[in-house]
């Protein structure tokens, strides 16, 4: 679980950095977030010699840069990987605003987070299921646009977390972050791929939720009891260097 949180934290912080305009840096939307575009690097901790995996976002071939709120022709059309397309993209009903395009990235990132958590071993005796892509149980190996539209828009299906994750102390806490949303869900990953994109949780909020929603004492106690005695992560979900 610790390794998975470290990976997810890196992905979220990377997306938050892309989406946030600061100084001379413009807002960037990736438009093709998927697990194949998340690279992992092994880094040895200077504290305990443990090898940790850090994540970064790659492949900006479809990315768009917004230097102003004005949307231009570079972002028109349905681009990306069908399996990771949000409901509004599959419907061809995207709002042409910067926040709308950011939410499309957030939806795809939530699917990648589901992939990470679905393969997270919670103990030495925890048997994780074989890897599956999002919606693999209900689609062909290479689904068409129409097939994904039927699954995601018409049938409103979403990947489900295995019970072992939702019942795990840290997993439960992780999935419960973000209950500040305007609709009744039990985790911020679920709002990220909610049907109504206007209610999607922004990546910046998600990346910082653990620091603002969970008290230091609560997070410290959970990590101390569940992660083998390691103290609270710095900056929310970020693991010690």
CSV table of C-alpha atoms in Angstrom, one decimal:
chain,number,residue,atom,x,y,z
A,1,UNK,CA,0.0,0.0,0.0
A,2,UNK,CA,2.8,2.4,0.8
A,3,UNK,CA,4.4,1.9,-2.6
A,4,UNK,CA,1.1,2.4,-4.3
A,5,UNK,CA,0.4,5.6,-2.4
A,6,UNK,CA,3.8,6.9,-3.4
A,7,UNK,CA,3.1,6.2,-7.1
A,8,UNK,CA,-0.4,7.7,-7.0
A,9,UNK,CA,0.9,10.8,-5.2
A,10,UNK,CA,3.5,11.3,-7.9
A,11,UNK,CA,0.9,11.0,-10.7
A,12,UNK,CA,-1.5,13.4,-9.0
A,13,UNK,CA,1.2,16.0,-8.2
A,14,UNK,CA,2.5,15.7,-11.8
A,15,UNK,CA,-1.0,16.4,-13.2
A,16,UNK,CA,-1.6,19.2,-10.7
A,17,UNK,CA,1.7,20.8,-11.9
A,18,UNK,CA,0.6,20.5,-15.6
A,19,UNK,CA,-2.8,22.0,-15.0
A,20,UNK,CA,-1.8,24.9,-12.8
A,21,UNK,CA,-0.7,28.1,-14.4
A,22,UNK,CA,2.2,29.7,-12.4
A,23,UNK,CA,4.3,32.7,-13.5
A,24,UNK,CA,5.5,32.1,-17.0
A,25,UNK,CA,4.2,28.5,-17.1
A,26,UNK,CA,0.9,28.1,-18.9
A,27,UNK,CA,-1.8,25.5,-18.2
A,28,UNK,CA,-1.2,22.2,-20.0
A,29,UNK,CA,-3.7,19.5,-20.6
A,30,UNK,CA,-2.3,16.0,-21.5
A,31,UNK,CA,-5.4,14.5,-23.3
A,32,UNK,CA,-4.0,11.0,-23.4
A,33,UNK,CA,-3.6,10.0,-19.7
A,34,UNK,CA,-3.3,6.2,-19.4
A,35,UNK,CA,-1.2,3.7,-17.6
A,36,UNK,CA,1.1,3.2,-20.6
A,37,UNK,CA,2.0,6.9,-20.3
A,38,UNK,CA,3.0,6.8,-16.7
A,39,UNK,CA,6.7,6.0,-16.3
A,40,UNK,CA,8.2,4.6,-13.1
A,41,UNK,CA,11.7,5.2,-11.7
A,42,UNK,CA,13.3,3.2,-8.9
A,43,UNK,CA,14.9,5.5,-6.4
A,44,UNK,CA,16.8,4.3,-3.3
A,45,UNK,CA,15.9,6.1,-0.1
A,46,UNK,CA,18.8,7.8,1.6
A,47,UNK,CA,17.1,7.1,5.0
A,48,UNK,CA,16.7,3.4,5.0
A,49,UNK,CA,18.1,2.2,1.7
A,50,UNK,CA,14.7,1.0,0.6
A,51,UNK,CA,14.1,1.1,-3.2
A,52,UNK,CA,11.0,3.2,-3.9
A,53,UNK,CA,9.1,3.8,-7.2
A,54,UNK,CA,8.4,7.3,-8.3
A,55,UNK,CA,6.0,8.2,-11.1
A,56,UNK,CA,6.1,10.8,-13.9
A,57,UNK,CA,3.7,11.5,-16.8
A,58,UNK,CA,5.1,11.0,-20.3
A,59,UNK,CA,4.1,11.2,-24.0
A,60,UNK,CA,2.8,14.8,-24.7
A,61,UNK,CA,2.1,14.2,-28.3
A,62,UNK,CA,-1.6,15.2,-27.9
A,63,UNK,CA,-1.1,17.8,-25.2
A,64,UNK,CA,-2.5,21.3,-25.5
A,65,UNK,CA,-1.1,24.5,-24.0
A,66,UNK,CA,-3.5,27.2,-22.8
A,67,UNK,CA,-2.0,30.6,-22.6
A,68,UNK,CA,-5.4,32.2,-22.1
A,69,UNK,CA,-9.0,31.1,-21.3
A,70,UNK,CA,-9.7,31.3,-25.0
A,71,UNK,CA,-10.0,27.8,-26.6
A,72,UNK,CA,-8.6,27.5,-30.1
A,73,UNK,CA,-8.7,24.9,-32.8
A,74,UNK,CA,-5.9,22.8,-31.3
A,75,UNK,CA,-8.2,21.1,-28.9
A,76,UNK,CA,-11.2,20.4,-31.1
A,77,UNK,CA,-12.2,16.8,-31.8
A,78,UNK,CA,-12.1,13.5,-30.0
A,79,UNK,CA,-8.5,12.6,-29.2
A,80,UNK,CA,-6.9,10.1,-26.8
A,81,UNK,CA,-7.4,6.4,-26.1
A,82,UNK,CA,-11.0,5.2,-26.3
A,83,UNK,CA,-10.7,3.1,-23.1
A,84,UNK,CA,-9.7,6.2,-21.1
A,85,UNK,CA,-12.1,8.7,-22.6
A,86,UNK,CA,-14.5,10.5,-20.3
A,87,UNK,CA,-18.3,10.3,-20.8
A,88,UNK,CA,-18.5,13.8,-22.3
A,89,UNK,CA,-15.7,13.1,-24.8
A,90,UNK,CA,-17.4,9.8,-25.8
A,91,UNK,CA,-20.6,11.7,-26.3
A,92,UNK,CA,-19.0,14.5,-28.2
A,93,UNK,CA,-20.4,16.9,-25.7
A,94,UNK,CA,-17.3,18.5,-24.3
A,95,UNK,CA,-17.5,22.1,-23.0
A,96,UNK,CA,-14.8,24.2,-24.6
A,97,UNK,CA,-13.4,25.6,-21.4
A,98,UNK,CA,-10.0,25.0,-19.8
A,99,UNK,CA,-11.6,23.4,-16.6
A,100,UNK,CA,-13.6,21.1,-18.8
A,101,UNK,CA,-10.5,19.8,-20.5
A,102,UNK,CA,-8.7,19.5,-17.2
A,103,UNK,CA,-11.5,17.3,-15.9
A,104,UNK,CA,-11.1,15.0,-18.9
A,105,UNK,CA,-7.5,14.4,-17.7
A,106,UNK,CA,-8.7,13.8,-14.1
A,107,UNK,CA,-11.2,11.2,-15.3
A,108,UNK,CA,-8.5,9.2,-17.1
A,109,UNK,CA,-6.1,9.6,-14.1
A,110,UNK,CA,-8.8,8.1,-11.8
A,111,UNK,CA,-8.8,5.0,-14.1
A,112,UNK,CA,-5.0,4.7,-13.8
A,113,UNK,CA,-5.3,5.0,-10.0
A,114,UNK,CA,-7.8,2.2,-10.1
A,115,UNK,CA,-5.3,0.1,-12.0
A,116,UNK,CA,-2.6,0.8,-9.4
A,117,UNK,CA,-4.9,0.0,-6.4
A,118,UNK,CA,-6.3,-3.2,-8.1
A,119,UNK,CA,-2.8,-4.6,-8.2
A,120,UNK,CA,-1.8,-3.5,-4.7
A,121,UNK,CA,-0.9,-6.3,-2.3
A,122,UNK,CA,-2.0,-5.5,1.2
A,123,UNK,CA,0.1,-8.2,2.9
A,124,UNK,CA,2.4,-11.1,2.1
A,125,UNK,CA,-0.6,-13.3,2.0
A,126,UNK,CA,-2.8,-11.1,-0.1
A,127,UNK,CA,-3.4,-12.6,-3.5
A,128,UNK,CA,-4.0,-9.8,-6.0
A,129,UNK,CA,-6.0,-10.6,-9.2
A,130,UNK,CA,-4.3,-10.7,-12.6
A,131,UNK,CA,-3.9,-7.3,-14.2
A,132,UNK,CA,-6.8,-6.0,-16.2
A,133,UNK,CA,-7.3,-2.8,-18.1
A,134,UNK,CA,-10.2,-0.6,-17.1
A,135,UNK,CA,-13.5,-2.0,-18.5
A,136,UNK,CA,-11.7,-5.1,-19.8
A,137,UNK,CA,-14.4,-7.4,-18.4
A,138,UNK,CA,-17.1,-5.7,-20.4
A,139,UNK,CA,-15.3,-4.7,-23.6
A,140,UNK,CA,-13.2,-6.2,-26.4
A,141,UNK,CA,-9.4,-6.0,-26.1
A,142,UNK,CA,-9.4,-3.0,-28.5
A,143,UNK,CA,-12.8,-1.3,-28.0
A,144,UNK,CA,-14.2,1.0,-30.5
A,145,UNK,CA,-15.5,4.5,-29.7
A,146,UNK,CA,-19.1,3.2,-30.0
A,147,UNK,CA,-18.4,0.3,-27.7
A,148,UNK,CA,-16.9,2.5,-25.0
A,149,UNK,CA,-19.8,5.0,-25.4
A,150,UNK,CA,-22.3,2.1,-24.8
A,151,UNK,CA,-20.4,1.0,-21.6
A,152,UNK,CA,-19.5,4.3,-20.1
A,153,UNK,CA,-22.4,6.6,-21.2
A,154,UNK,CA,-25.4,4.4,-21.9
A,155,UNK,CA,-24.8,1.6,-19.3
A,156,UNK,CA,-22.9,4.0,-16.9
A,157,UNK,CA,-20.5,1.3,-15.8
A,158,UNK,CA,-17.3,2.1,-13.8
A,159,UNK,CA,-14.5,-0.1,-12.5
A,160,UNK,CA,-15.0,-1.4,-9.0
A,161,UNK,CA,-12.4,-1.6,-6.2
A,162,UNK,CA,-11.9,-5.0,-4.7
A,163,UNK,CA,-13.3,-5.4,-1.1
A,164,UNK,CA,-9.8,-5.9,0.3
A,165,UNK,CA,-8.9,-2.4,-0.7
A,166,UNK,CA,-12.0,-0.7,0.6
A,167,UNK,CA,-11.8,-2.5,4.0
A,168,UNK,CA,-8.1,-1.9,4.5
A,169,UNK,CA,-7.5,0.9,7.1
A,170,UNK,CA,-5.3,3.1,4.8
A,171,UNK,CA,-7.2,2.1,1.7
A,172,UNK,CA,-10.5,3.0,3.3
A,173,UNK,CA,-9.0,6.4,4.4
A,174,UNK,CA,-7.6,7.0,0.9
A,175,UNK,CA,-10.9,6.3,-0.8
A,176,UNK,CA,-12.9,8.3,1.7
A,177,UNK,CA,-10.9,11.5,1.0
A,178,UNK,CA,-12.9,14.1,-0.9
A,179,UNK,CA,-16.4,13.5,0.5
A,180,UNK,CA,-16.8,17.2,0.2
A,181,UNK,CA,-18.2,16.7,-3.3
A,182,UNK,CA,-21.7,17.7,-4.2
A,183,UNK,CA,-23.0,14.1,-4.6
A,184,UNK,CA,-23.0,11.0,-2.4
A,185,UNK,CA,-20.0,8.9,-3.1
A,186,UNK,CA,-17.6,7.1,-0.8
A,187,UNK,CA,-14.2,8.1,-2.3
A,188,UNK,CA,-12.5,10.8,-4.3
A,189,UNK,CA,-11.5,8.3,-7.0
A,190,UNK,CA,-15.1,7.6,-7.7
A,191,UNK,CA,-16.0,11.3,-8.2
A,192,UNK,CA,-13.1,11.6,-10.6
A,193,UNK,CA,-14.9,9.2,-13.0
A,194,UNK,CA,-18.4,10.3,-12.1
A,195,UNK,CA,-20.9,10.6,-14.9
A,196,UNK,CA,-21.4,14.3,-14.4
A,197,UNK,CA,-18.1,15.9,-15.3
A,198,UNK,CA,-19.0,19.2,-13.7
A,199,UNK,CA,-18.8,17.4,-10.3
A,200,UNK,CA,-15.3,15.9,-10.9
A,201,UNK,CA,-12.8,16.6,-8.2
A,202,UNK,CA,-10.0,18.8,-9.5
A,203,UNK,CA,-6.6,17.2,-9.5
A,204,UNK,CA,-5.1,20.0,-7.4
A,205,UNK,CA,-7.7,19.4,-4.7
A,206,UNK,CA,-7.1,15.6,-4.9
A,207,UNK,CA,-3.4,16.0,-4.7
A,208,UNK,CA,-3.7,18.1,-1.5
A,209,UNK,CA,-6.8,16.5,0.1
A,210,UNK,CA,-4.9,14.3,2.5
A,211,UNK,CA,-3.2,17.3,4.0
A,212,UNK,CA,-6.4,19.3,4.5
A,213,UNK,CA,-9.1,16.7,5.2
A,214,UNK,CA,-7.2,14.3,7.5
A,215,UNK,CA,-5.7,15.5,10.7
A,216,UNK,CA,-2.0,15.0,11.4
A,217,UNK,CA,-2.8,12.8,14.3
A,218,UNK,CA,-5.2,10.6,12.4
A,219,UNK,CA,-2.9,10.1,9.4
A,220,UNK,CA,0.1,9.5,11.7
A,221,UNK,CA,-1.7,6.9,13.7
A,222,UNK,CA,-3.0,5.0,10.6
A,223,UNK,CA,0.5,5.0,9.0
A,224,UNK,CA,2.1,4.0,12.3
A,225,UNK,CA,-0.2,1.0,12.8
A,226,UNK,CA,-0.7,-0.1,9.2
A,227,UNK,CA,2.6,0.6,7.5
A,228,UNK,CA,4.9,-1.1,9.8
A,229,UNK,CA,5.8,1.7,12.2
A,230,UNK,CA,6.7,4.4,9.6
A,231,UNK,CA,5.6,7.8,10.6
A,232,UNK,CA,3.3,10.1,8.7
A,233,UNK,CA,4.2,10.9,5.1
A,234,UNK,CA,5.4,14.4,4.4
A,235,UNK,CA,3.0,16.6,2.4
A,236,UNK,CA,0.0,14.2,2.7
A,237,UNK,CA,0.6,11.1,0.6
A,238,UNK,CA,4.2,11.9,-0.4
A,239,UNK,CA,6.5,9.3,1.1
A,240,UNK,CA,9.8,10.2,2.7
A,241,UNK,CA,12.7,10.6,0.3
